[in-house]
Each structure stands twice: as structure tokens, then as C-alpha cells.
Amino acid sequence: MEFRNLADLNITGLLSVFNLSFSDYLVPFHLTLEQLTSKINAEKIDMNLSVGAFQSNQIVGFILHAEKVEDRKRIVYNAGTGVTPEYRGQGLVRKMYDYIIPMLRDRKTDILALEVIEGNEPAIRAYTNLGFKISRKLLCFKGNIETKETSSEINVQQLDHFQWKTFKSFWDIEPSWQSSVIVLDQMRNDLVILGAYEMTELVGYAIFNPAIGKVYQVAVNKENRRMGIGAKLFKVIGEMSAGSVVVMNNVDDSSENTSQFLRKIGLENWVSQFEMANNINIES
């Protein structure tokens, strides 16, 4: 068995092993070449920091990594780990980490982060044994939006750019990687940014991809909550989605008000994940 980074791997070869690895996952899914390419670009996956396990020059396992520097911390995010069914039970995930972690330490990486589905006990045990600890629980919601009459004093309009300084002032919790600023900036052309205004003041916003029915972020100014602003934003999202199912993933379960609100408008928590982190540079 050989381990090396994925800089020279053809994306078609990665697609094949990716789909085979996730074909019997707890939540099975299948990507097209276009979708995998979009994932790599949007999530800023770096093939030089990603690693594969190769048997006779054939890839049979992988870890896809992305990187960002935030608050003077270098964070490497596991955007996907897979091992084909035939090669499971051989400790390949640990071996791939054993291969790549020294290189990440050389880059002064502080934290490794990932998400794992609640109930995937083998994966949770494997990551725990590697030094990862659960940092928070993330809830994934989906359903058809059901909103009642909303405040006529709130005007929702599309914005032409992200207003991150204002948006962040509305946050109670930090978005997960796939809904983070660094990722959404890459996806700008696919997204609709909705701003909710009271008179001329921006008091709430939502970021939505109408092509796939996915809400990435929604937040309301702390002083303007319980005024129907979130409902107004989701009413517009519901109209844009034309009755199709809407998804909002990775809602921090510590935000009970958000979870209650999403259930109230018709979405259900259909699966949950744990965010896990491993500080690999504790000596610094």
C-alpha cells in the first residue's frame, strides 16, 4: 500500500473512488463530475494537502483537505474521507493521517476539523482514537416551507454583494465550513443574497442557492428578533423555491431558537452531525 498526496490524480479517478466509497454510507449519495469539480472549487480543497491510499497504483481511499487561516489559526478541514468497501478494516484512515499530519505540522497547522454523522460509531471511534474531540453538534433540516402572514413593515430585497461586517454582527454562532465566508465567497455567482430592511436599516439576511434549494446562512439583528423577520425571509425563499424541498444544514444545536423556528416553518431535523477538532500543534 502506498500513500501520497492527490496533486497528480485525475479528477475522474477521484470521482470513481468517491462514489464507490459513499455508495453504502449512512446517507448514500452520488456526485457527477461537475458536482465534484464544484465541491473542490467551492470548498477550496487543496489536492496537495489531500492524501490517498493506493494499491497497485489504484486509489482505494482518500482524505480531501481544505485550508484557511482565521484568528491567526491555520485550520485544515476534512471535506471528505472515503475508503472503498473492499479495503475497509485495514486502518487506512489512520495510515493516511499518519502520512499527512507531519506535512501539516510543517505548515504550522493548528487545528484539524471534520464532521461525522451522528450514529456513525465506527468513524467516531476512529477519529477519537486519532485525537479528535467533539466540539459541537450540528443539525440538518429539510422540508417544505410553511409561513403565515408576516410583517408588512419588513421589506426583503436582493443584495448585490455580501455585507460581511454587518452580517457577522447578527451572528450568535459560527457557521460550519461549508457555510463559511471563505466558501460562500467562492460560490457567489450561484447564490441569492436576501436582505430584510426595516425602513432603511438592514436587520436580517439570508443566503440561498435556488438551483439546489439550499439555505447556507440566515440571521437577524439581535435587537430585531421575534418580529417576523426570519419568517419574511423564508417566505421569500419559499416563493423562489416554488414549493420544492428546502435544505438548511449544520445548524448549531446550541441555538435552540433557530431549531424551534425552522421546525415551526415546516422543516424537520432529518439527520445530525458532530463537528470534531484535533489540535495538532499544542506545543506552540
mmCIF file of C-alpha atoms in Angstrom:
data_model
loop_
_atom_site.group_PDB
_atom_site.id
_atom_site.type_symbol
_atom_site.label_atom_id
_atom_site.label_comp_id
_atom_site.label_asym_id
_atom_site.label_seq_id
_atom_site.Cartn_x
_atom_site.Cartn_y
_atom_site.Cartn_z
ATOM 1 C CA MET A 1 0.000 0.000 0.000
ATOM 2 C CA GLU A 2 1.335 3.440 -0.976
ATOM 3 C CA PHE A 3 0.290 6.817 0.435
ATOM 4 C CA ARG A 4 0.745 10.109 -1.378
ATOM 5 C CA ASN A 5 -0.963 13.408 -1.990
ATOM 6 C CA LEU A 6 -3.533 13.801 -4.745
ATOM 7 C CA ALA A 7 -1.830 16.547 -6.765
ATOM 8 C CA ASP A 8 -1.368 14.252 -9.772
ATOM 9 C CA LEU A 9 -4.660 12.368 -9.515
ATOM 10 C CA ASN A 10 -7.080 12.701 -12.405
ATOM 11 C CA ILE A 11 -10.423 14.013 -11.143
ATOM 12 C CA THR A 12 -12.241 11.230 -12.992
ATOM 13 C CA GLY A 13 -10.328 8.695 -10.920
ATOM 14 C CA LEU A 14 -11.229 10.571 -7.756
ATOM 15 C CA LEU A 15 -14.893 10.635 -8.776
ATOM 16 C CA SER A 16 -14.959 6.864 -9.178
ATOM 17 C CA VAL A 17 -13.490 6.107 -5.757
ATOM 18 C CA PHE A 18 -15.567 8.869 -4.137
ATOM 19 C CA ASN A 19 -18.865 7.438 -5.350
ATOM 20 C CA LEU A 20 -17.873 3.863 -4.577
ATOM 21 C CA SER A 21 -16.841 4.834 -1.042
ATOM 22 C CA PHE A 22 -20.143 6.594 -0.322
ATOM 23 C CA SER A 23 -22.429 4.108 -2.094
ATOM 24 C CA ASP A 24 -23.284 2.341 1.189
ATOM 25 C CA TYR A 25 -22.844 5.299 3.542
ATOM 26 C CA LEU A 26 -25.397 6.053 6.290
ATOM 27 C CA VAL A 27 -26.683 8.752 3.948
ATOM 28 C CA PRO A 28 -25.726 7.391 0.493
ATOM 29 C CA PHE A 29 -25.016 9.925 -2.209
ATOM 30 C CA HIS A 30 -23.571 10.118 -5.684
ATOM 31 C CA LEU A 31 -21.832 13.034 -7.369
ATOM 32 C CA THR A 32 -21.432 13.851 -11.024
ATOM 33 C CA LEU A 33 -18.104 15.056 -12.382
ATOM 34 C CA GLU A 34 -19.498 18.581 -12.471
ATOM 35 C CA GLN A 35 -20.671 18.360 -8.844
ATOM 36 C CA LEU A 36 -17.336 17.038 -7.608
ATOM 37 C CA THR A 37 -15.478 19.756 -9.510
ATOM 38 C CA SER A 38 -17.790 22.353 -7.987
ATOM 39 C CA LYS A 39 -17.204 20.910 -4.490
ATOM 40 C CA ILE A 40 -13.437 21.054 -4.940
ATOM 41 C CA ASN A 41 -13.548 24.657 -6.137
ATOM 42 C CA ALA A 42 -16.162 25.973 -3.715
ATOM 43 C CA GLU A 43 -14.752 24.315 -0.599
ATOM 44 C CA LYS A 44 -11.194 25.264 -1.607
ATOM 45 C CA ILE A 45 -9.996 21.675 -1.481
ATOM 46 C CA ASP A 46 -6.236 21.545 -1.976
ATOM 47 C CA MET A 47 -5.019 18.358 -3.642
ATOM 48 C CA ASN A 48 -1.508 18.992 -2.343
ATOM 49 C CA LEU A 49 -2.847 18.752 1.215
ATOM 50 C CA SER A 50 -5.152 15.829 0.431
ATOM 51 C CA VAL A 51 -3.999 12.236 0.666
ATOM 52 C CA GLY A 52 -4.807 8.936 -0.987
ATOM 53 C CA ALA A 53 -4.154 5.270 -0.321
ATOM 54 C CA PHE A 54 -3.057 3.430 -3.468
ATOM 55 C CA GLN A 55 -2.941 -0.301 -4.129
ATOM 56 C CA SER A 56 -1.023 -1.189 -7.303
ATOM 57 C CA ASN A 57 -1.329 2.478 -8.311
ATOM 58 C CA GLN A 58 -5.113 2.311 -7.951
ATOM 59 C CA ILE A 59 -6.654 4.716 -5.422
ATOM 60 C CA VAL A 60 -8.724 2.886 -2.800
ATOM 61 C CA GLY A 61 -9.031 5.556 -0.110
ATOM 62 C CA PHE A 62 -8.768 9.319 0.269
ATOM 63 C CA ILE A 63 -8.976 12.306 2.595
ATOM 64 C CA LEU A 64 -9.801 15.638 0.933
ATOM 65 C CA HIS A 65 -8.450 18.667 2.765
ATOM 66 C CA ALA A 66 -9.123 22.400 2.568
ATOM 67 C CA GLU A 67 -7.307 25.119 4.485
ATOM 68 C CA LYS A 68 -7.956 28.562 5.902
ATOM 69 C CA VAL A 69 -6.298 30.958 8.327
ATOM 70 C CA GLU A 70 -8.702 32.509 10.805
ATOM 71 C CA ASP A 71 -7.976 34.382 14.036
ATOM 72 C CA ARG A 72 -4.290 33.629 13.442
ATOM 73 C CA LYS A 73 -5.033 29.900 13.463
ATOM 74 C CA ARG A 74 -4.303 27.669 10.489
ATOM 75 C CA ILE A 75 -7.232 25.270 10.149
ATOM 76 C CA VAL A 76 -7.300 22.255 7.847
ATOM 77 C CA TYR A 77 -10.782 20.889 7.186
ATOM 78 C CA ASN A 78 -11.552 17.323 6.149
ATOM 79 C CA ALA A 79 -14.022 17.846 3.308
ATOM 80 C CA GLY A 80 -14.481 14.137 2.701
ATOM 81 C CA THR A 81 -12.991 10.793 3.727
ATOM 82 C CA GLY A 82 -13.695 7.566 1.914
ATOM 83 C CA VAL A 83 -12.413 4.014 1.665
ATOM 84 C CA THR A 84 -13.780 1.547 -0.860
ATOM 85 C CA PRO A 85 -15.667 -1.390 0.735
ATOM 86 C CA GLU A 86 -13.038 -3.952 -0.236
ATOM 87 C CA TYR A 87 -10.294 -2.163 1.694
ATOM 88 C CA ARG A 88 -12.103 -1.287 4.900
ATOM 89 C CA GLY A 89 -10.953 -2.708 8.219
ATOM 90 C CA GLN A 90 -7.278 -2.173 7.373
ATOM 91 C CA GLY A 91 -6.822 1.078 9.292
ATOM 92 C CA LEU A 92 -6.385 3.138 6.137
ATOM 93 C CA VAL A 93 -7.848 6.324 7.622
ATOM 94 C CA ARG A 94 -5.282 6.270 10.434
ATOM 95 C CA LYS A 95 -2.497 5.449 7.973
ATOM 96 C CA MET A 96 -3.489 8.330 5.703
ATOM 97 C CA TYR A 97 -3.475 10.720 8.674
ATOM 98 C CA ASP A 98 -0.132 9.302 9.820
ATOM 99 C CA TYR A 99 1.195 10.171 6.380
ATOM 100 C CA ILE A 100 -0.218 13.699 6.064
ATOM 101 C CA ILE A 101 -0.069 15.069 9.638
ATOM 102 C CA PRO A 102 3.732 15.568 9.675
ATOM 103 C CA MET A 103 3.393 17.644 6.490
ATOM 104 C CA LEU A 104 0.559 19.666 8.008
ATOM 105 C CA ARG A 105 2.640 20.288 11.122
ATOM 106 C CA ASP A 106 5.438 21.549 8.858
ATOM 107 C CA ARG A 107 2.896 24.069 7.510
ATOM 108 C CA LYS A 108 2.246 25.204 11.094
ATOM 109 C CA THR A 109 -1.285 23.825 11.021
ATOM 110 C CA ASP A 110 -3.005 24.372 14.350
ATOM 111 C CA ILE A 111 -6.307 22.535 14.063
ATOM 112 C CA LEU A 112 -7.727 19.658 12.048
ATOM 113 C CA ALA A 113 -11.530 19.785 11.716
ATOM 114 C CA LEU A 114 -14.180 17.487 10.289
ATOM 115 C CA GLU A 115 -17.834 16.484 10.510
ATOM 116 C CA VAL A 116 -19.199 12.990 11.067
ATOM 117 C CA ILE A 117 -22.784 11.811 11.063
ATOM 118 C CA GLU A 118 -24.235 11.043 14.491
ATOM 119 C CA GLY A 119 -24.677 7.293 14.667
ATOM 120 C CA ASN A 120 -21.611 6.503 12.572
ATOM 121 C CA GLU A 121 -19.950 4.939 15.592
ATOM 122 C CA PRO A 122 -17.018 3.288 13.751
ATOM 123 C CA ALA A 123 -15.980 6.638 12.267
ATOM 124 C CA ILE A 124 -16.460 8.485 15.565
ATOM 125 C CA ARG A 125 -14.300 5.889 17.365
ATOM 126 C CA ALA A 126 -11.643 6.076 14.658
ATOM 127 C CA TYR A 127 -11.436 9.865 14.817
ATOM 128 C CA THR A 128 -11.473 9.840 18.626
ATOM 129 C CA ASN A 129 -8.553 7.417 18.615
ATOM 130 C CA LEU A 130 -6.716 9.845 16.314
ATOM 131 C CA GLY A 131 -7.096 12.630 18.869
ATOM 132 C CA PHE A 132 -10.244 14.347 17.592
ATOM 133 C CA LYS A 133 -12.777 15.596 20.114
ATOM 134 C CA ILE A 134 -16.415 16.542 19.563
ATOM 135 C CA SER A 135 -16.689 20.329 19.572
ATOM 136 C CA ARG A 136 -20.401 20.714 18.809
ATOM 137 C CA LYS A 137 -23.474 19.028 17.381
ATOM 138 C CA LEU A 138 -24.901 20.228 14.065
ATOM 139 C CA LEU A 139 -28.495 19.669 12.954
ATOM 140 C CA CYS A 140 -29.549 19.268 9.330
ATOM 141 C CA PHE A 141 -33.050 20.359 8.325
ATOM 142 C CA LYS A 142 -35.192 19.907 5.228
ATOM 143 C CA GLY A 143 -38.821 20.254 4.201
ATOM 144 C CA ASN A 144 -41.377 22.484 2.547
ATOM 145 C CA ILE A 145 -41.591 25.988 3.925
ATOM 146 C CA GLU A 146 -44.889 26.867 5.602
ATOM 147 C CA THR A 147 -45.120 30.521 6.624
ATOM 148 C CA LYS A 148 -48.095 32.568 7.699
ATOM 149 C CA GLU A 149 -48.667 36.271 7.173
ATOM 150 C CA THR A 150 -45.558 38.249 8.020
ATOM 151 C CA SER A 151 -44.840 41.819 8.994
ATOM 152 C CA SER A 152 -45.677 44.270 6.230
ATOM 153 C CA GLU A 153 -43.179 46.693 7.753
ATOM 154 C CA ILE A 154 -40.269 44.481 6.684
ATOM 155 C CA ASN A 155 -39.089 44.801 3.098
ATOM 156 C CA VAL A 156 -36.996 41.990 1.600
ATOM 157 C CA GLN A 157 -34.812 42.707 -1.389
ATOM 158 C CA GLN A 158 -31.918 41.050 -3.168
ATOM 159 C CA LEU A 159 -28.453 42.395 -2.408
ATOM 160 C CA ASP A 160 -25.702 42.566 -4.995
ATOM 161 C CA HIS A 161 -22.855 41.720 -2.615
ATOM 162 C CA PHE A 162 -22.082 40.202 0.767
ATOM 163 C CA GLN A 163 -22.061 42.698 3.617
ATOM 164 C CA TRP A 164 -19.992 40.516 5.890
ATOM 165 C CA LYS A 165 -19.231 43.115 8.542
ATOM 166 C CA THR A 166 -22.940 43.725 9.105
ATOM 167 C CA PHE A 167 -23.911 40.071 8.626
ATOM 168 C CA LYS A 168 -21.398 38.911 11.246
ATOM 169 C CA SER A 169 -22.787 41.387 13.761
ATOM 170 C CA PHE A 170 -26.049 39.384 13.645
ATOM 171 C CA TRP A 171 -24.362 36.037 14.416
ATOM 172 C CA ASP A 172 -24.769 34.078 17.630
ATOM 173 C CA ILE A 173 -22.847 31.083 16.284
ATOM 174 C CA GLU A 174 -20.056 30.478 13.795
ATOM 175 C CA PRO A 175 -21.114 28.780 10.537
ATOM 176 C CA SER A 176 -19.646 25.381 9.726
ATOM 177 C CA TRP A 177 -17.053 25.124 6.946
ATOM 178 C CA GLN A 178 -19.494 24.575 4.074
ATOM 179 C CA SER A 179 -21.411 27.728 5.027
ATOM 180 C CA SER A 180 -18.363 29.796 5.949
ATOM 181 C CA VAL A 181 -17.317 33.101 4.419
ATOM 182 C CA ILE A 182 -14.359 31.575 2.579
ATOM 183 C CA VAL A 183 -16.639 29.039 0.841
ATOM 184 C CA LEU A 184 -19.580 31.338 0.086
ATOM 185 C CA ASP A 185 -17.276 33.911 -1.469
ATOM 186 C CA GLN A 186 -16.269 31.231 -3.984
ATOM 187 C CA MET A 187 -19.916 30.424 -4.740
ATOM 188 C CA ARG A 188 -21.176 33.984 -5.134
ATOM 189 C CA ASN A 189 -22.479 33.513 -8.681
ATOM 190 C CA ASP A 190 -24.715 30.618 -7.579
ATOM 191 C CA LEU A 191 -26.235 32.410 -4.612
ATOM 192 C CA VAL A 192 -29.060 34.820 -3.902
ATOM 193 C CA ILE A 193 -28.456 37.234 -1.029
ATOM 194 C CA LEU A 194 -31.651 38.448 0.604
ATOM 195 C CA GLY A 195 -31.644 41.484 2.870
ATOM 196 C CA ALA A 196 -34.518 42.307 5.229
ATOM 197 C CA TYR A 197 -34.990 46.015 5.878
ATOM 198 C CA GLU A 198 -36.941 47.945 8.464
ATOM 199 C CA MET A 199 -37.239 51.307 6.787
ATOM 200 C CA THR A 200 -33.654 51.784 5.525
ATOM 201 C CA GLU A 201 -31.927 49.633 8.163
ATOM 202 C CA LEU A 202 -30.691 46.148 7.305
ATOM 203 C CA VAL A 203 -31.989 43.963 10.135
ATOM 204 C CA GLY A 204 -31.647 40.451 8.738
ATOM 205 C CA TYR A 205 -30.366 38.435 5.802
ATOM 206 C CA ALA A 206 -30.372 35.004 4.191
ATOM 207 C CA ILE A 207 -28.055 33.354 1.669
ATOM 208 C CA PHE A 208 -29.771 30.845 -0.611
ATOM 209 C CA ASN A 209 -28.923 28.713 -3.642
ATOM 210 C CA PRO A 210 -32.199 28.398 -5.580
ATOM 211 C CA ALA A 211 -30.795 25.800 -8.008
ATOM 212 C CA ILE A 212 -30.367 23.216 -5.247
ATOM 213 C CA GLY A 213 -32.806 24.628 -2.673
ATOM 214 C CA LYS A 214 -30.145 25.143 -0.015
ATOM 215 C CA VAL A 215 -30.046 27.865 2.626
ATOM 216 C CA TYR A 216 -26.477 28.484 3.770
ATOM 217 C CA GLN A 217 -26.945 31.273 6.280
ATOM 218 C CA VAL A 218 -29.766 33.210 7.899
ATOM 219 C CA ALA A 219 -29.507 35.668 10.775
ATOM 220 C CA VAL A 220 -31.430 38.570 12.297
ATOM 221 C CA ASN A 221 -30.121 41.519 14.263
ATOM 222 C CA LYS A 222 -30.360 40.720 17.973
ATOM 223 C CA GLU A 223 -32.467 43.816 18.676
ATOM 224 C CA ASN A 224 -34.997 42.962 15.954
ATOM 225 C CA ARG A 225 -35.832 39.353 16.710
ATOM 226 C CA ARG A 226 -39.326 37.947 17.273
ATOM 227 C CA MET A 227 -40.691 40.497 14.805
ATOM 228 C CA GLY A 228 -41.339 38.083 11.917
ATOM 229 C CA ILE A 229 -38.150 38.967 10.044
ATOM 230 C CA GLY A 230 -36.927 35.373 9.740
ATOM 231 C CA ALA A 231 -40.397 34.289 8.625
ATOM 232 C CA LYS A 232 -40.409 37.030 5.982
ATOM 233 C CA LEU A 233 -37.038 35.898 4.643
ATOM 234 C CA PHE A 234 -38.158 32.273 4.474
ATOM 235 C CA LYS A 235 -41.440 33.278 2.856
ATOM 236 C CA VAL A 236 -39.426 34.777 0.004
ATOM 237 C CA ILE A 237 -37.201 31.684 -0.127
ATOM 238 C CA GLY A 238 -40.327 29.512 -0.282
ATOM 239 C CA GLU A 239 -41.663 31.553 -3.183
ATOM 240 C CA MET A 240 -38.332 31.278 -5.003
ATOM 241 C CA SER A 241 -38.221 27.511 -4.470
ATOM 242 C CA ALA A 242 -41.752 27.144 -5.897
ATOM 243 C CA GLY A 243 -42.832 24.565 -3.344
ATOM 244 C CA SER A 244 -39.727 22.370 -3.658
ATOM 245 C CA VAL A 245 -37.941 20.954 -0.637
ATOM 246 C CA VAL A 246 -35.558 23.387 1.055
ATOM 247 C CA VAL A 247 -32.472 22.271 2.976
ATOM 248 C CA MET A 248 -30.520 24.010 5.720
ATOM 249 C CA ASN A 249 -27.587 22.031 7.060
ATOM 250 C CA ASN A 250 -25.302 22.260 10.080
ATOM 251 C CA VAL A 251 -27.358 24.393 12.446
ATOM 252 C CA ASP A 252 -25.572 24.540 15.792
ATOM 253 C CA ASP A 253 -27.829 22.707 18.244
ATOM 254 C CA SER A 254 -26.933 25.234 20.956
ATOM 255 C CA SER A 255 -29.073 27.724 19.017
ATOM 256 C CA GLU A 256 -32.391 26.376 20.286
ATOM 257 C CA ASN A 257 -34.342 29.361 18.974
ATOM 258 C CA THR A 258 -33.127 28.687 15.433
ATOM 259 C CA SER A 259 -34.072 24.998 15.627
ATOM 260 C CA GLN A 260 -37.527 25.819 17.013
ATOM 261 C CA PHE A 261 -38.069 28.412 14.307
ATOM 262 C CA LEU A 262 -37.092 26.034 11.499
ATOM 263 C CA ARG A 263 -39.462 23.377 12.843
ATOM 264 C CA LYS A 264 -42.212 25.967 13.130
ATOM 265 C CA ILE A 265 -41.944 26.859 9.436
ATOM 266 C CA GLY A 266 -42.157 23.227 8.339
ATOM 267 C CA LEU A 267 -38.576 21.912 8.257
ATOM 268 C CA GLU A 268 -37.562 18.732 10.063
ATOM 269 C CA ASN A 269 -34.265 17.713 11.623
ATOM 270 C CA TRP A 270 -33.681 14.626 9.487
ATOM 271 C CA VAL A 271 -30.040 13.934 10.385
ATOM 272 C CA SER A 272 -27.406 15.333 12.747
ATOM 273 C CA GLN A 273 -23.635 15.551 12.689
ATOM 274 C CA PHE A 274 -20.813 16.077 15.140
ATOM 275 C CA GLU A 275 -18.148 18.631 14.388
ATOM 276 C CA MET A 276 -14.825 17.301 15.645
ATOM 277 C CA ALA A 277 -11.482 19.027 16.058
ATOM 278 C CA ASN A 278 -7.916 17.952 16.750
ATOM 279 C CA ASN A 279 -5.297 20.443 17.922
ATOM 280 C CA ILE A 280 -2.115 19.066 16.337
ATOM 281 C CA ASN A 281 0.105 21.979 17.308
ATOM 282 C CA ILE A 282 -0.461 22.103 21.061
ATOM 283 C CA GLU A 283 3.224 22.626 21.823
ATOM 284 C CA SER A 284 3.008 26.130 20.273
#
